[in-house]
Amino acid sequence: MKRYGQLWPLITDFGNLLLAAKKARKGKRYNPNVLKFEHNLEQQLLALQSQLQEKTWQPGDYYTFEIVEPKKRLISAAPYRDRVVHHALCNVIQPLFERGFVNDSYANRVGFGSHRALKRFAHYARRYRYVLQCDIQKYFPNIDHEILKNQLRRKLKCKDTLWLLNLIIDHSNRQPAPPLYFGGDDLISAMRRKGLPVGNLTSQFFANVYLNGFDHFIKEQLKIAGYVRYVDDFALFGNDREQLQSVRFALEEKLADIRLKIHPVKSQLFATQKGARFLGFRIFPTHIRANTDGLRRARHRLRSQQQAYAAGNISLAQLTQSIRSWLAHLAHGNTWYLRKTLLSRYGFVRE
């Protein structure tokens, strides 16, 4: 495997930092922290460049909050200044790793995404009789720091870049999750540092790096042609039920090598004709429906937006953009009548 060096000048280049700032502010242009940073953009970037070059840069504290939809999880948002650094780092190193990723991993990759994953999942549902659908138990909270660092070192040999990567990983705040135990564990194993903050660009990138070897194992050693993964949700398709059942044990052994486990309840083997839930939809061989939980959230969101617009808390432009985005997502399923019915129930008027 080729290892890359001499990356630090590219990461700390002023042009790369400027590009990173533009990427970091996307969708957040009017956030107070962004406006403050952008007010003296050149001075801020020069100061950041100097701190990185002199290795005096230190990550700031996370702002944490909890969401309950689509499932309960802790979100940790890094300060905007740190997010610029994250983008500068990923601008340079992500393409180096991207070349080694399998085409069946769809999350947090340019040109891939949830809608392409949904389309691929539907293609396999039409082609195969059975699906083994799995979910990794508390994925981000259980990513092992030392294993991740070793994976990064196998690709990178630039000491300065590894310094920054280690700093970002070590600064991760602890994520709530019950401990996982594996054969041969001792007291030291139980104290291993683990967990990455959901919300960081670097965490999303690390999540793909961490499971890349697992992806290649499925494709190249298990020889599974029908495979789709989106973050910690993945599915294997086939026409032999017994073969897929036996494959599950191999998956569990491989995941144990990186100290992860398959969720015991959310992972199931069933016929594709029964419909599989994936990325907010229920996918059958002949059609795609919106998931029941997704519909409940959509109704709640429409009611909230209706109230916010009536009270003058959101503009017509904001409302229109949000609804169009939601409709575009639903349009990836067979949902024309559903979209028409839902919108007809809600009127948007000012009080």
Coordinates of C-alpha atoms in Angstrom, one line a residue, residues 11-236:
I11 CA -3.0 21.5 4.2
T12 CA -1.7 24.8 5.6
D13 CA -1.6 26.6 2.3
F14 CA -3.6 29.9 2.5
G15 CA -5.6 29.0 -0.6
N16 CA -6.6 25.7 0.9
L17 CA -7.7 27.4 4.1
L18 CA -9.7 29.9 2.1
L19 CA -11.5 27.1 0.3
A20 CA -12.1 25.4 3.6
A21 CA -13.7 28.5 5.0
K22 CA -16.1 28.7 2.0
K23 CA -17.1 25.0 2.5
A24 CA -17.5 25.4 6.2
R25 CA -19.9 28.4 5.8
K26 CA -22.1 26.6 3.3
G27 CA -25.7 26.8 4.6
K28 CA -24.6 28.8 7.7
R29 CA -23.7 32.2 6.1
Y30 CA -25.8 34.2 8.6
N31 CA -24.8 32.3 11.7
P32 CA -23.3 34.8 14.2
N33 CA -20.1 32.8 14.6
V34 CA -19.7 32.6 10.9
L35 CA -20.3 36.4 10.4
K36 CA -17.8 37.2 13.1
F37 CA -15.1 35.0 11.5
E38 CA -15.9 36.3 8.0
H39 CA -15.7 40.0 9.2
N40 CA -11.9 39.7 9.3
L41 CA -11.5 36.7 7.1
E42 CA -8.0 37.2 5.9
Q43 CA -6.6 38.0 9.4
Q44 CA -8.5 34.9 10.8
L45 CA -7.1 32.6 8.2
L46 CA -3.5 34.0 8.6
A47 CA -3.7 33.5 12.3
L48 CA -5.0 29.9 11.8
Q49 CA -2.3 29.2 9.3
S50 CA 0.4 30.4 11.7
Q51 CA -1.0 28.3 14.6
L52 CA -1.1 25.2 12.4
Q53 CA 2.4 25.7 11.1
E54 CA 3.8 26.3 14.6
K55 CA 1.6 23.5 16.0
T56 CA 0.1 25.8 18.6
W57 CA -3.5 25.2 17.3
Q58 CA -5.8 23.6 19.8
P59 CA -9.4 22.5 19.3
G60 CA -12.1 24.4 21.1
D61 CA -15.0 23.1 23.2
Y62 CA -17.9 21.3 21.6
Y63 CA -21.5 22.6 21.8
T64 CA -23.6 19.5 22.5
F65 CA -27.3 18.9 22.1
E66 CA -29.6 15.9 21.8
I67 CA -31.9 14.9 19.0
V68 CA -34.6 12.3 19.2
E69 CA -35.6 12.0 15.5
P70 CA -35.1 9.7 13.6
K71 CA -33.4 8.2 16.7
K72 CA -32.0 9.5 20.0
R73 CA -28.4 10.6 19.8
L74 CA -26.0 13.2 21.1
I75 CA -24.8 15.7 18.5
S76 CA -21.5 17.6 19.2
A77 CA -20.8 20.7 17.1
A78 CA -17.2 22.0 17.0
P79 CA -16.6 25.8 16.9
Y80 CA -16.7 27.3 13.5
R81 CA -13.0 28.0 13.5
D82 CA -12.3 24.3 14.1
R83 CA -14.6 23.3 11.3
V84 CA -12.5 25.4 8.9
V85 CA -9.5 23.3 10.0
H86 CA -11.5 20.1 9.5
H87 CA -12.3 21.1 5.9
A88 CA -8.7 22.1 5.2
L89 CA -7.5 18.7 6.4
C90 CA -10.2 16.7 4.5
N91 CA -9.6 18.7 1.3
V92 CA -6.2 17.1 1.1
I93 CA -6.4 13.7 2.6
Q94 CA -9.9 12.5 1.7
P95 CA -9.1 12.1 -2.0
L96 CA -6.2 9.9 -1.1
F97 CA -8.5 7.5 0.8
E98 CA -11.4 7.9 -1.6
R99 CA -9.5 5.9 -4.2
G100 CA -9.6 2.8 -2.0
F101 CA -13.2 2.9 -1.0
V102 CA -15.6 0.4 -2.5
N103 CA -18.4 1.8 -4.7
D104 CA -21.1 0.3 -2.4
S105 CA -20.3 2.7 0.4
Y106 CA -22.6 5.8 -0.1
A107 CA -22.4 8.1 2.9
N108 CA -20.5 11.4 3.1
R109 CA -18.9 11.0 -0.4
V110 CA -19.1 13.4 -3.3
G111 CA -21.2 11.9 -6.1
F112 CA -22.8 9.3 -3.9
G113 CA -25.3 10.1 -1.1
S114 CA -28.5 8.8 0.3
H115 CA -30.6 8.9 -2.9
R116 CA -28.0 6.9 -4.9
A117 CA -27.9 4.4 -2.0
L118 CA -31.7 4.2 -2.1
K119 CA -31.7 3.6 -5.8
R120 CA -29.0 0.9 -5.5
F121 CA -30.9 -0.8 -2.6
A122 CA -34.1 -0.9 -4.7
H123 CA -32.1 -2.4 -7.6
Y124 CA -30.9 -5.3 -5.5
A125 CA -34.4 -5.7 -3.9
R126 CA -35.7 -6.4 -7.4
R127 CA -32.9 -8.7 -8.3
Y128 CA -32.6 -10.9 -5.2
R129 CA -35.0 -12.9 -3.1
Y130 CA -33.4 -12.3 0.3
V131 CA -31.7 -9.5 2.2
L132 CA -29.6 -9.6 5.4
Q133 CA -30.0 -6.1 6.8
C134 CA -27.8 -5.1 9.6
D135 CA -27.1 -2.1 11.9
I136 CA -23.9 -1.6 13.9
Q137 CA -24.5 -1.2 17.6
K138 CA -23.8 2.4 18.6
Y139 CA -21.3 2.9 15.8
F140 CA -19.9 6.4 16.4
P141 CA -19.6 6.0 20.2
N142 CA -17.7 2.7 19.8
I143 CA -15.1 3.7 17.2
D144 CA -11.8 2.7 18.8
H145 CA -9.2 5.5 18.7
E146 CA -6.1 3.4 18.5
I147 CA -7.5 1.2 15.7
L148 CA -8.5 4.3 13.8
K149 CA -5.1 5.9 14.2
N150 CA -3.4 2.7 12.9
Q151 CA -5.6 2.7 9.9
L152 CA -4.7 6.3 9.1
R153 CA -1.0 5.6 9.6
R154 CA -1.1 2.8 7.1
K155 CA -2.0 5.4 4.4
L156 CA -0.2 8.5 5.7
K157 CA 3.4 9.0 6.7
C158 CA 3.4 12.8 7.0
K159 CA 4.2 13.4 10.7
D160 CA 2.7 16.9 10.8
T161 CA -0.6 15.6 9.3
L162 CA -0.6 12.7 11.7
W163 CA -0.1 15.2 14.6
L164 CA -3.3 17.1 13.5
L165 CA -5.3 13.9 13.1
N166 CA -4.2 12.6 16.5
L167 CA -5.1 16.0 18.1
I168 CA -8.6 15.9 16.6
I169 CA -9.2 12.3 17.5
D170 CA -7.9 12.7 21.1
H171 CA -10.1 15.8 21.6
S172 CA -13.3 13.8 20.9
N173 CA -15.7 14.1 23.7
R174 CA -17.0 10.9 25.3
Q175 CA -20.2 9.6 23.7
P176 CA -22.9 7.8 25.8
A177 CA -22.9 4.1 25.1
P178 CA -22.8 0.9 27.1
P179 CA -19.4 -0.8 27.1
L180 CA -18.8 -3.6 24.6
Y181 CA -16.8 -6.7 25.6
F182 CA -14.9 -9.1 23.4
G183 CA -13.1 -12.4 24.0
G184 CA -9.7 -11.9 25.7
D185 CA -10.5 -8.4 27.1
D186 CA -8.9 -7.4 30.3
L187 CA -9.1 -4.3 32.5
I188 CA -6.9 -2.3 30.2
S189 CA -9.1 -3.2 27.2
A190 CA -12.1 -1.9 28.9
M191 CA -10.4 1.5 29.4
R192 CA -9.5 2.0 25.7
R193 CA -10.4 5.5 24.3
K194 CA -13.3 5.3 21.9
G195 CA -16.1 7.4 20.4
L196 CA -16.2 10.2 17.8
P197 CA -18.6 13.2 18.0
V198 CA -21.4 13.0 15.5
G199 CA -21.5 16.3 13.6
N200 CA -17.8 16.7 12.7
L201 CA -16.8 16.5 9.1
T202 CA -13.7 14.6 10.2
S203 CA -15.9 12.1 12.1
Q204 CA -17.9 11.4 9.0
F205 CA -14.7 10.8 7.0
F206 CA -13.2 8.6 9.8
A207 CA -16.4 6.6 9.8
N208 CA -15.8 5.5 6.2
V209 CA -12.1 4.8 6.8
Y210 CA -12.9 2.7 9.8
L211 CA -15.2 0.3 7.9
N212 CA -13.3 0.3 4.6
G213 CA -11.6 -3.0 5.4
F214 CA -14.9 -4.5 6.4
D215 CA -16.4 -3.4 3.0
H216 CA -13.5 -5.0 1.1
F217 CA -13.9 -8.2 3.2
I218 CA -17.6 -8.5 2.1
K219 CA -16.9 -7.8 -1.6
E220 CA -13.6 -9.6 -2.1
Q221 CA -13.6 -12.5 0.4
L222 CA -17.2 -13.2 1.0
K223 CA -17.9 -12.4 -2.7
I224 CA -21.2 -10.7 -2.1
A225 CA -22.2 -8.8 -5.3
G226 CA -25.3 -7.3 -3.8
Y227 CA -24.1 -5.0 -1.0
V228 CA -25.0 -1.5 0.1
R229 CA -23.7 0.5 3.1
Y230 CA -24.8 3.9 4.4
V231 CA -22.8 4.8 7.5
D232 CA -23.6 2.1 10.0
D233 CA -26.6 0.6 8.1
F234 CA -25.7 -2.1 5.6
A235 CA -27.4 -4.8 3.6
L236 CA -26.3 -8.0 1.8

